CSV table of C-alpha atoms in Angstrom, one decimal:
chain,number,residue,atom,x,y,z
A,184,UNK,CA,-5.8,-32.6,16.1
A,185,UNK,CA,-6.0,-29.2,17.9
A,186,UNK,CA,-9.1,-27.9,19.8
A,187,UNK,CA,-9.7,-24.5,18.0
A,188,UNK,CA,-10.2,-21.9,20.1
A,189,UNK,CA,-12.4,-18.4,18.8
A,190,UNK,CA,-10.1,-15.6,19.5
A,191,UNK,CA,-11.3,-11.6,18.3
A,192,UNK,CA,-8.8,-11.2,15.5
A,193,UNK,CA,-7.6,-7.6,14.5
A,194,UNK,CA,-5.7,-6.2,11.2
A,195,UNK,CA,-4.8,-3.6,10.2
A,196,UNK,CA,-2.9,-2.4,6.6
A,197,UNK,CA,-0.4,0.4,7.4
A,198,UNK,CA,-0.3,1.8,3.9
A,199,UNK,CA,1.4,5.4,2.9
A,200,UNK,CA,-2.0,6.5,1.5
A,201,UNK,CA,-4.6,5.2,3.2
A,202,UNK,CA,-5.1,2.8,6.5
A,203,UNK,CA,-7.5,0.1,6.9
A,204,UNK,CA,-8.6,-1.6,9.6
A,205,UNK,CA,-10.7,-5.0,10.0
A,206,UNK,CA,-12.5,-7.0,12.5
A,207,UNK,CA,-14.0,-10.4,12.7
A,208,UNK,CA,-17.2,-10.7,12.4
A,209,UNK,CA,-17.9,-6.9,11.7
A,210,UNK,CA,-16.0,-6.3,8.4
A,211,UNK,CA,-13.9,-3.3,7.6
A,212,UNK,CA,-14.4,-0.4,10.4
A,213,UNK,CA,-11.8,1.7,9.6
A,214,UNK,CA,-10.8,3.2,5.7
A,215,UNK,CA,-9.4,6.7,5.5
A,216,UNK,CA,-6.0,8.7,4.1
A,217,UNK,CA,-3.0,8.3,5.7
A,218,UNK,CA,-2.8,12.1,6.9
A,219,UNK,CA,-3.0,13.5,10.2
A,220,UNK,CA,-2.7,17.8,11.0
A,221,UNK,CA,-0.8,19.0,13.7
A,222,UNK,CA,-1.4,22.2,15.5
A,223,UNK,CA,2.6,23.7,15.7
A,224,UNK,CA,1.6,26.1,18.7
A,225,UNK,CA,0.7,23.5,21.0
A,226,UNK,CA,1.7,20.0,19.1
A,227,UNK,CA,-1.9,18.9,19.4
A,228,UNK,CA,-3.6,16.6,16.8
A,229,UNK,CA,-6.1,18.6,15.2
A,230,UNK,CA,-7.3,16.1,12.3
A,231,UNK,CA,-7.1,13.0,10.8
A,232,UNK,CA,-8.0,11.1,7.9
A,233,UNK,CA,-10.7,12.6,5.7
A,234,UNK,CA,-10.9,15.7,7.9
A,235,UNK,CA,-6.9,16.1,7.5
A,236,UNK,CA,-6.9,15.0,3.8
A,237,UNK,CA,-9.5,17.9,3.1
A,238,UNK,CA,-7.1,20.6,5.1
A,239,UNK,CA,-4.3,20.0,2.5
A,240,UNK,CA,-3.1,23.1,0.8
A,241,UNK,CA,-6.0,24.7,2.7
A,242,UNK,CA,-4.9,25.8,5.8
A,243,UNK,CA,-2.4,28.7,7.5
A,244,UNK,CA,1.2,27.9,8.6
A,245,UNK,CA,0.4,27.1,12.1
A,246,UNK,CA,-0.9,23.6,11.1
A,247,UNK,CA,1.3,20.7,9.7
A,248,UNK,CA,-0.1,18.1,8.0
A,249,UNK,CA,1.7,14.8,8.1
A,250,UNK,CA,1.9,11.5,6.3
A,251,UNK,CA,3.6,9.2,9.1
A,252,UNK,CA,4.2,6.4,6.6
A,253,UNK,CA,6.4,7.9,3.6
A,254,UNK,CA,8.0,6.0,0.6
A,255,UNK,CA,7.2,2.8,2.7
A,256,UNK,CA,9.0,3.8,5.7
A,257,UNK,CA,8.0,5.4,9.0
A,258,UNK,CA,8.7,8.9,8.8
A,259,UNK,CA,7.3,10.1,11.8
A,260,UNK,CA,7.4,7.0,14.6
A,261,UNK,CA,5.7,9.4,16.9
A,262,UNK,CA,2.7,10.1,14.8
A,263,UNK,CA,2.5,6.7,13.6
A,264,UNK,CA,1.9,5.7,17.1
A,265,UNK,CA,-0.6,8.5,18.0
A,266,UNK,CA,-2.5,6.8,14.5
A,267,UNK,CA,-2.7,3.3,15.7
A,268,UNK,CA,-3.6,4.8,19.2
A,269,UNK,CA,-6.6,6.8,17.1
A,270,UNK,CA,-7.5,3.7,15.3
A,271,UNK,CA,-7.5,1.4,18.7
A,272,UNK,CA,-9.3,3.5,20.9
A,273,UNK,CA,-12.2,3.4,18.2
A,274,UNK,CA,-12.1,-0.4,18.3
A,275,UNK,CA,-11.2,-0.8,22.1
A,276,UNK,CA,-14.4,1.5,23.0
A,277,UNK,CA,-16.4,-1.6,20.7
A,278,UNK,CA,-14.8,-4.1,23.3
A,279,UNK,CA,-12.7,-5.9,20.7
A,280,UNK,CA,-9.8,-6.5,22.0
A,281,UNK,CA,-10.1,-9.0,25.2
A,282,UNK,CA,-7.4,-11.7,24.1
A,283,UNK,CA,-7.5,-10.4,20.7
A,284,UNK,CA,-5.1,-11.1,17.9
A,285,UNK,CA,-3.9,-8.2,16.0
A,286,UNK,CA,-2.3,-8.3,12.4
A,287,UNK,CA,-0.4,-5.1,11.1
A,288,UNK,CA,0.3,-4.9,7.2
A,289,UNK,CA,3.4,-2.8,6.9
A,290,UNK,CA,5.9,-1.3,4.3
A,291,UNK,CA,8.8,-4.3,3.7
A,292,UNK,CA,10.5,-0.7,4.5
A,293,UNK,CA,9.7,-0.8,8.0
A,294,UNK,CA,12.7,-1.4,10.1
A,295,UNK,CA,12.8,-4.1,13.5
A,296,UNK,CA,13.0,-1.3,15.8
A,297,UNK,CA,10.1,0.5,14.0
A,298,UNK,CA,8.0,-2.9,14.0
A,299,UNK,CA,8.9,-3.5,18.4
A,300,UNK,CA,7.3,0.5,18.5
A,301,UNK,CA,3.9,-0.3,16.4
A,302,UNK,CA,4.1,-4.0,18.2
A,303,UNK,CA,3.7,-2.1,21.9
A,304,UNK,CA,1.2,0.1,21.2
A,305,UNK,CA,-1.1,-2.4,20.2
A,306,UNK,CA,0.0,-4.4,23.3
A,307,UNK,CA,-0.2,-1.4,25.5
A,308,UNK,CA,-4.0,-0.4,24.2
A,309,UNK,CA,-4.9,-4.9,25.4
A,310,UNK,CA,-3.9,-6.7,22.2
A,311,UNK,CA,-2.9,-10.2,23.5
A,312,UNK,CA,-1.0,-11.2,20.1
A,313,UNK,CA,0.4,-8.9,17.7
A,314,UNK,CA,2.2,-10.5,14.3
A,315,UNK,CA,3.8,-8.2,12.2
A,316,UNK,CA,3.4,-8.9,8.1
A,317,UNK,CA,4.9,-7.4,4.7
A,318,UNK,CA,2.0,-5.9,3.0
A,319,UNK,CA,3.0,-7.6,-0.1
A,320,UNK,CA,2.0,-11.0,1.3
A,321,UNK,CA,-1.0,-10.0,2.6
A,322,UNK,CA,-1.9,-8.5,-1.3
A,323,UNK,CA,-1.0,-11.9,-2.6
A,324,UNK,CA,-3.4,-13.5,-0.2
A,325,UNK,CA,-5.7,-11.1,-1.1
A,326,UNK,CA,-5.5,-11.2,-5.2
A,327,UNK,CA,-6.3,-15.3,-4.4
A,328,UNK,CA,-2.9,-16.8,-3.7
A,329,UNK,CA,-2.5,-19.7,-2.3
A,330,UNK,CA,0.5,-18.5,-0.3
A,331,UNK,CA,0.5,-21.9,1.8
A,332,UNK,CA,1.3,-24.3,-1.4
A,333,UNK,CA,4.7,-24.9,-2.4
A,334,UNK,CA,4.2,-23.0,-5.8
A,335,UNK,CA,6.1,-20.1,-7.1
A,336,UNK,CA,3.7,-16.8,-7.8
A,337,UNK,CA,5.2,-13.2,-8.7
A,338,UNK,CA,3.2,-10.1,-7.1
A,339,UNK,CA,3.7,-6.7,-8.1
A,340,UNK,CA,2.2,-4.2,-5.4
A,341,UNK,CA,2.3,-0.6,-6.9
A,342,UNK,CA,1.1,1.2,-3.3
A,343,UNK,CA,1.4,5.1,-2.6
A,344,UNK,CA,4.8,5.0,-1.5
A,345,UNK,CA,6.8,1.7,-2.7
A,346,UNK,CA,6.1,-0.7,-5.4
A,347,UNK,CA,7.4,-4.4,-4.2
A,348,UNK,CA,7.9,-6.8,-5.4
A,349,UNK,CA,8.1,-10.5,-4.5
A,350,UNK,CA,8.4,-14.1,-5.3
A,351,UNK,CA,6.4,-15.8,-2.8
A,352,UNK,CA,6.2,-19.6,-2.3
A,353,UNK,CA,5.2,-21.9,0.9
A,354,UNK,CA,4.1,-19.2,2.9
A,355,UNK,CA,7.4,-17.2,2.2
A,356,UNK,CA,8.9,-14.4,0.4
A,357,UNK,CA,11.5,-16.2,-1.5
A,358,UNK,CA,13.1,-12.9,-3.4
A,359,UNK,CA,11.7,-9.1,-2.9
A,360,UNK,CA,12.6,-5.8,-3.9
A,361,UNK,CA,11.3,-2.7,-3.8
A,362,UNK,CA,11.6,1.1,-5.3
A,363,UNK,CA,10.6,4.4,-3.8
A,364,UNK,CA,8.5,4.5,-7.6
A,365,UNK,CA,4.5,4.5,-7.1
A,366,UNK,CA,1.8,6.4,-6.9
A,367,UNK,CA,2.7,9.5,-5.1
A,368,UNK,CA,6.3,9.6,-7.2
A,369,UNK,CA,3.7,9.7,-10.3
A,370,UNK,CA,2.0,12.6,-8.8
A,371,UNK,CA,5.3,14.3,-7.9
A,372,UNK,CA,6.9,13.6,-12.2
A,373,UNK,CA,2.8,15.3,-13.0
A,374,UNK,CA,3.8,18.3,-10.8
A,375,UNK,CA,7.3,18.5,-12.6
A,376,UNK,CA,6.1,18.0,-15.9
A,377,UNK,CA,3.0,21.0,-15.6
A,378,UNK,CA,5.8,23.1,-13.8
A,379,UNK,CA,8.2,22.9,-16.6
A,380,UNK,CA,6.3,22.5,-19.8
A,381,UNK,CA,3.5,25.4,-18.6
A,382,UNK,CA,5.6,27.5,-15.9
A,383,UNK,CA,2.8,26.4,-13.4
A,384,UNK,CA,1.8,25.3,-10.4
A,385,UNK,CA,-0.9,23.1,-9.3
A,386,UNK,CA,-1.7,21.1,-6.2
A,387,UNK,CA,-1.3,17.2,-5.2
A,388,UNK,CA,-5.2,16.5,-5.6
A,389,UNK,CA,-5.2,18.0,-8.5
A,390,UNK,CA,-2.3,16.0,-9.8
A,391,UNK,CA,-3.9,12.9,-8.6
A,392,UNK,CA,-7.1,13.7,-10.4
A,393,UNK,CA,-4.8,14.3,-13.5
A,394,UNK,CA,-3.3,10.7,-13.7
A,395,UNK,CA,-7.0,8.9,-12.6
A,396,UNK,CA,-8.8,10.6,-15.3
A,397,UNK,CA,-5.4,10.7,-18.2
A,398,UNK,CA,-3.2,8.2,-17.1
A,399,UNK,CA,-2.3,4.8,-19.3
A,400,UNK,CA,0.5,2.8,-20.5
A,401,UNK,CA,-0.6,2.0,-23.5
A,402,UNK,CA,-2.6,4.2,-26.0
A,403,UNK,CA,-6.5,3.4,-26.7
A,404,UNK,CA,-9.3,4.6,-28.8
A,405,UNK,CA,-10.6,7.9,-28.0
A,406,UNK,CA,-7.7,9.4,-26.0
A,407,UNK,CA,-9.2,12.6,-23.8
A,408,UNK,CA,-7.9,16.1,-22.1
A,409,UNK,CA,-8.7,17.7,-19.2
A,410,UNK,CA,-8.7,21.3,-18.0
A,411,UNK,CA,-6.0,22.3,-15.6
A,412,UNK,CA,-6.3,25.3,-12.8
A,413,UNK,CA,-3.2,26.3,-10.8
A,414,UNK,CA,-0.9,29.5,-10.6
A,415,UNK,CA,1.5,30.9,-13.0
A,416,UNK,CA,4.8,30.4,-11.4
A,417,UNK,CA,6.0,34.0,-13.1
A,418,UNK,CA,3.2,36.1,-12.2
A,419,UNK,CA,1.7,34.3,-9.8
A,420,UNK,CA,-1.7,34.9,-11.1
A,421,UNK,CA,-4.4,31.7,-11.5
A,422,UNK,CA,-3.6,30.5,-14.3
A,423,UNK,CA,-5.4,27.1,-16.9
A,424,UNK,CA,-4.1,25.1,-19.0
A,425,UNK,CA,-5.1,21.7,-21.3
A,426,UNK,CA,-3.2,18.7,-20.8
A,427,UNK,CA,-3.5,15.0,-22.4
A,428,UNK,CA,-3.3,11.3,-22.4
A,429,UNK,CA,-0.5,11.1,-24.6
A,430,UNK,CA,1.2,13.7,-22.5
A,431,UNK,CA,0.7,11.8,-19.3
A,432,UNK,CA,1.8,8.4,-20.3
A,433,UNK,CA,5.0,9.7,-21.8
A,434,UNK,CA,5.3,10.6,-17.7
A,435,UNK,CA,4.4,7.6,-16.4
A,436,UNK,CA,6.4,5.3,-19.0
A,437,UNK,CA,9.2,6.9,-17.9
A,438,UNK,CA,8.5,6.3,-13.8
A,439,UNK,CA,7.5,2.5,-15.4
A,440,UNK,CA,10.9,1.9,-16.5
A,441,UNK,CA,12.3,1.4,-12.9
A,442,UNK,CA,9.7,-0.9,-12.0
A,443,UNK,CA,10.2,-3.4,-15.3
A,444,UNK,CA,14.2,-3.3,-14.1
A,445,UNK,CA,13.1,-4.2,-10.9
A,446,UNK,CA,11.1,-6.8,-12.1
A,447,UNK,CA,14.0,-8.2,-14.4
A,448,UNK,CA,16.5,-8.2,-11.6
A,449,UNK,CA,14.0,-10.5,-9.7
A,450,UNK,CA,13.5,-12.5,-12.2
A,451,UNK,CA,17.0,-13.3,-13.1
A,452,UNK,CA,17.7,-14.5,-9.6
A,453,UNK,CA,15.3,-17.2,-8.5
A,454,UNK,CA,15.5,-20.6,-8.8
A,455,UNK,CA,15.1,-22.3,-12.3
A,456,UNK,CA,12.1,-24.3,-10.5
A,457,UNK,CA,10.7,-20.9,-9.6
A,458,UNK,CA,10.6,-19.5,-12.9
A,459,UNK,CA,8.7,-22.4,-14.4
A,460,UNK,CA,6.4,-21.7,-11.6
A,461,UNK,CA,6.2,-18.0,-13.0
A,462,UNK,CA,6.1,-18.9,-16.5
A,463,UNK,CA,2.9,-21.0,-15.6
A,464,UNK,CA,1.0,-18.6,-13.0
A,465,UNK,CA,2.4,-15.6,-14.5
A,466,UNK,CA,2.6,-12.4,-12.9
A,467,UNK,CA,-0.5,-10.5,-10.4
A,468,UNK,CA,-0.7,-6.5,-10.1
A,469,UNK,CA,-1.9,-5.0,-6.8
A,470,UNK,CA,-2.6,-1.8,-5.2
A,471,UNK,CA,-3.6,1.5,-6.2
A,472,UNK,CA,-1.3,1.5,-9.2
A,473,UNK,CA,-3.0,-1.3,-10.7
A,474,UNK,CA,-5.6,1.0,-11.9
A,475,UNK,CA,-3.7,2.7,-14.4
A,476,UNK,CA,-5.1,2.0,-17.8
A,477,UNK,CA,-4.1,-0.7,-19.8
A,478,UNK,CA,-1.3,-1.8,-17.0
A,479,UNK,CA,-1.9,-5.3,-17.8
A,480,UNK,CA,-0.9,-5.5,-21.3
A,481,UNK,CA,2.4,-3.1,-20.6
A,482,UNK,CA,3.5,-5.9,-18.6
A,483,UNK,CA,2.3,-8.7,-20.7
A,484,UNK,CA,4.2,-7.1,-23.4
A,485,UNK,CA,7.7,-6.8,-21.9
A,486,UNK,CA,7.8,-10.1,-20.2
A,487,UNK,CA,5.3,-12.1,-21.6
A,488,UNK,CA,4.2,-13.4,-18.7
A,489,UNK,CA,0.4,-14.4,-18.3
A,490,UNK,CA,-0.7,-11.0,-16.6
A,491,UNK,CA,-3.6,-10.5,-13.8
A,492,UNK,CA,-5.3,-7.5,-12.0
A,493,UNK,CA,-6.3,-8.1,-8.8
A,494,UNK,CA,-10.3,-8.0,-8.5
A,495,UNK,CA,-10.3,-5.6,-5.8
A,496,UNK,CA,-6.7,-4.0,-6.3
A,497,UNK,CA,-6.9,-1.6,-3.6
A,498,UNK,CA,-8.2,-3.6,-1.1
A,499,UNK,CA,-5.7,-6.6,-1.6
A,500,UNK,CA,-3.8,-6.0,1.7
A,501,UNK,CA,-6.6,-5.6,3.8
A,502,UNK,CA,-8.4,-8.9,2.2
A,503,UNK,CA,-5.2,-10.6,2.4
A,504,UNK,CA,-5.4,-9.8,6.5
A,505,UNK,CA,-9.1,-11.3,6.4
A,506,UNK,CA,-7.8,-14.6,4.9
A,507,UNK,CA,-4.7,-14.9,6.9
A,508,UNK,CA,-7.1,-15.2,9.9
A,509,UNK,CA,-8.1,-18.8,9.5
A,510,UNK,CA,-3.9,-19.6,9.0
A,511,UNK,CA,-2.6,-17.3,12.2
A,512,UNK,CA,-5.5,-18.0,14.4
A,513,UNK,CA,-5.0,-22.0,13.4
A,514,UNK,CA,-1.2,-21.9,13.8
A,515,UNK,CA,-1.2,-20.0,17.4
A,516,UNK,CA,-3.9,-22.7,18.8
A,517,UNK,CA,-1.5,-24.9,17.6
A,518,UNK,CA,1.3,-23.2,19.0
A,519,UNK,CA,3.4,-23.1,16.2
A,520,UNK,CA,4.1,-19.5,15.7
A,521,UNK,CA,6.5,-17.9,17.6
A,522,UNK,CA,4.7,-14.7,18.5
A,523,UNK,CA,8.4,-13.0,19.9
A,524,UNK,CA,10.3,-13.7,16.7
A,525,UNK,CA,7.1,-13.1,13.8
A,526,UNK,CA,8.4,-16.8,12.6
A,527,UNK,CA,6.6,-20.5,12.0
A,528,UNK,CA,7.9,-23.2,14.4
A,529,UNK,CA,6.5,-26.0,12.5
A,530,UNK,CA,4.5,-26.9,9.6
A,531,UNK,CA,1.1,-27.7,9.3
A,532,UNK,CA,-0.2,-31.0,7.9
């Protein structure tokens, strides 16, 4: 029996869209995009977050807007570090940190040497412990997976840059994959389609408002439009134009496709115990992705699998974090976790 000892425990979920960041005792403190702007001139950090997200498209070619996390790697290691050096020095100035554990969420994308950088700068801003996690764990946790039981569960986390996917069983991923195919590639196949089909040219926001408001996999009753503003590509004159559901899930479907293959290949390589496991528990959709309409029977309907939406499916990660406290916090009193190599050293009874 081990004497539990309360530790301040930090997380934080390193997502390509947005960051979160949690605390014990004081809930969520930090939720804004993933977006910082740059002044060029002097390579000074001008904005971040909300303020940065509202600069996009909006500003002159002196400032550079940048999204350190891309297609669930770290595209910029520099800014990522100046983000989690932004986000800690709001929670070091509320005297978190003293003997603190600290666990980031990241991209299954994220390299070791990538994952030593992040590691130091939450050491060099006082972190006592810092474990490193793939964000798709921390959604399983999150969407109410028992991730310690010995009991196969498939997850599929459709994020802004990746969508993994992963067999998870006894506190492992067993099998995972993942494809540079989620939410910001569906924004990108939008742009495409308004560019070719209507020679024009519209933004990233409003291509995100265009698959919230249109997008589904499936058709349902009283399909809509919307009205499109953006610039004709020939003239380069504003320009409108009507888009609608049926047009946008044709778009999606298509970006779908590589997801159900990935899905498939997973499928047809874990363990026949596994699959019964699957069969039984079905499959759970996380992240922003999950939103898109009617996502639940597209999947039931190609695997017929039992098929669940998170409750909360953007917040899985960062849920999954707040659950995975009790575990990490239990197994380091314990001392089995090996805080240099991320690994368990034992079991728990």
């Amino acid at each position: 029996m081990y004497q539990e000892t309360k530790r301040p425990f930090i997380s934080l979920d390193l997502g390509t869209s947005n960051i979160l960041a949690y605390v014990s005792g004081q809930g969520i403190v930090y939720n804004q995009p993933s977006l910082m702007a740059y002044d060029i001139n002097t390579n000074t950090l001008v904005a971040i977050g909300e303020d940065a997200y509202d600069m996009v498209g909006k500003t002159s070619e002196n400032i550079r807007i940048i999204t350190p996390l891309v297609d669930g790697v770290i595209a910029d290691l520099d800014a990522a570090k100046d983000l989690l050096k932004h986000i800690f020095d709001r929670l070091k100035m509320m005297n978190f940190w003293k003997g603190s554990i600290v666990v980031l969420a990241c991209p299954s994308g994220v390299t070791e040497l990538e994952r030593d950088a992040l590691k130091m700068v939450a050491k060099d801003m006082g972190a006592d412990l810092v474990v490193i996690e793939e964000e798709v764990k921390m959604a399983a946790l999150g969407a109410g997976v028992n991730i310690e039981l010995p009991n196969g569960n498939l997850v599929v986390d459709i994020g802004g840059g990746t969508t993994d996917i992963a067999i998870l069983s006894a506190n492992e991923v067993v099998s995972s994959k993942s494809v540079k195919v989620a939410g910001n590639y569906f924004n990108n196949e939008i742009l495409k389609y308004i560019r070719s089909e209507y020679n024009m040219a519209i933004g990233s926001t409003t291509s995100e408002n265009i698959k919230k408001t249109l997008g589904s996999l499936v058709q349902y009753p009283n399909e809509r439009s919307m009205q499109i503003y953006g610039r004709d590509i020939i003239s380069g004159l504003p320009k409108e134009a009507k888009i609608n559901s049926e047009e946008v899930r044709n778009i999606l479907l298509s970006a779908f496709s590589k997801i159900t293959d990935l899905v498939i290949e997973i499928l047809e390589e874990i363990p026949p115990e596994l699959a019964g496991d699957i069969m039984k528990n079905g499959m759970i959709i996380c992240g922003g992705g999950a939103l898109i309409r009617n996502i639940d029977k597209y999947f039931y309907d190609i695997f017929q699998l039992p098929t669940k939406i998170a409750a909360e499916p953007l917040g899985c990660v960062i849920e999954g974090t707040k659950a995975y406290e009790k575990i990490i916090v239990k197994r380091v009193n314990e001392g089995a976790y090996d805080a240099s190599q991320d690994t368990y050293l034992k079991k728990l009874n």
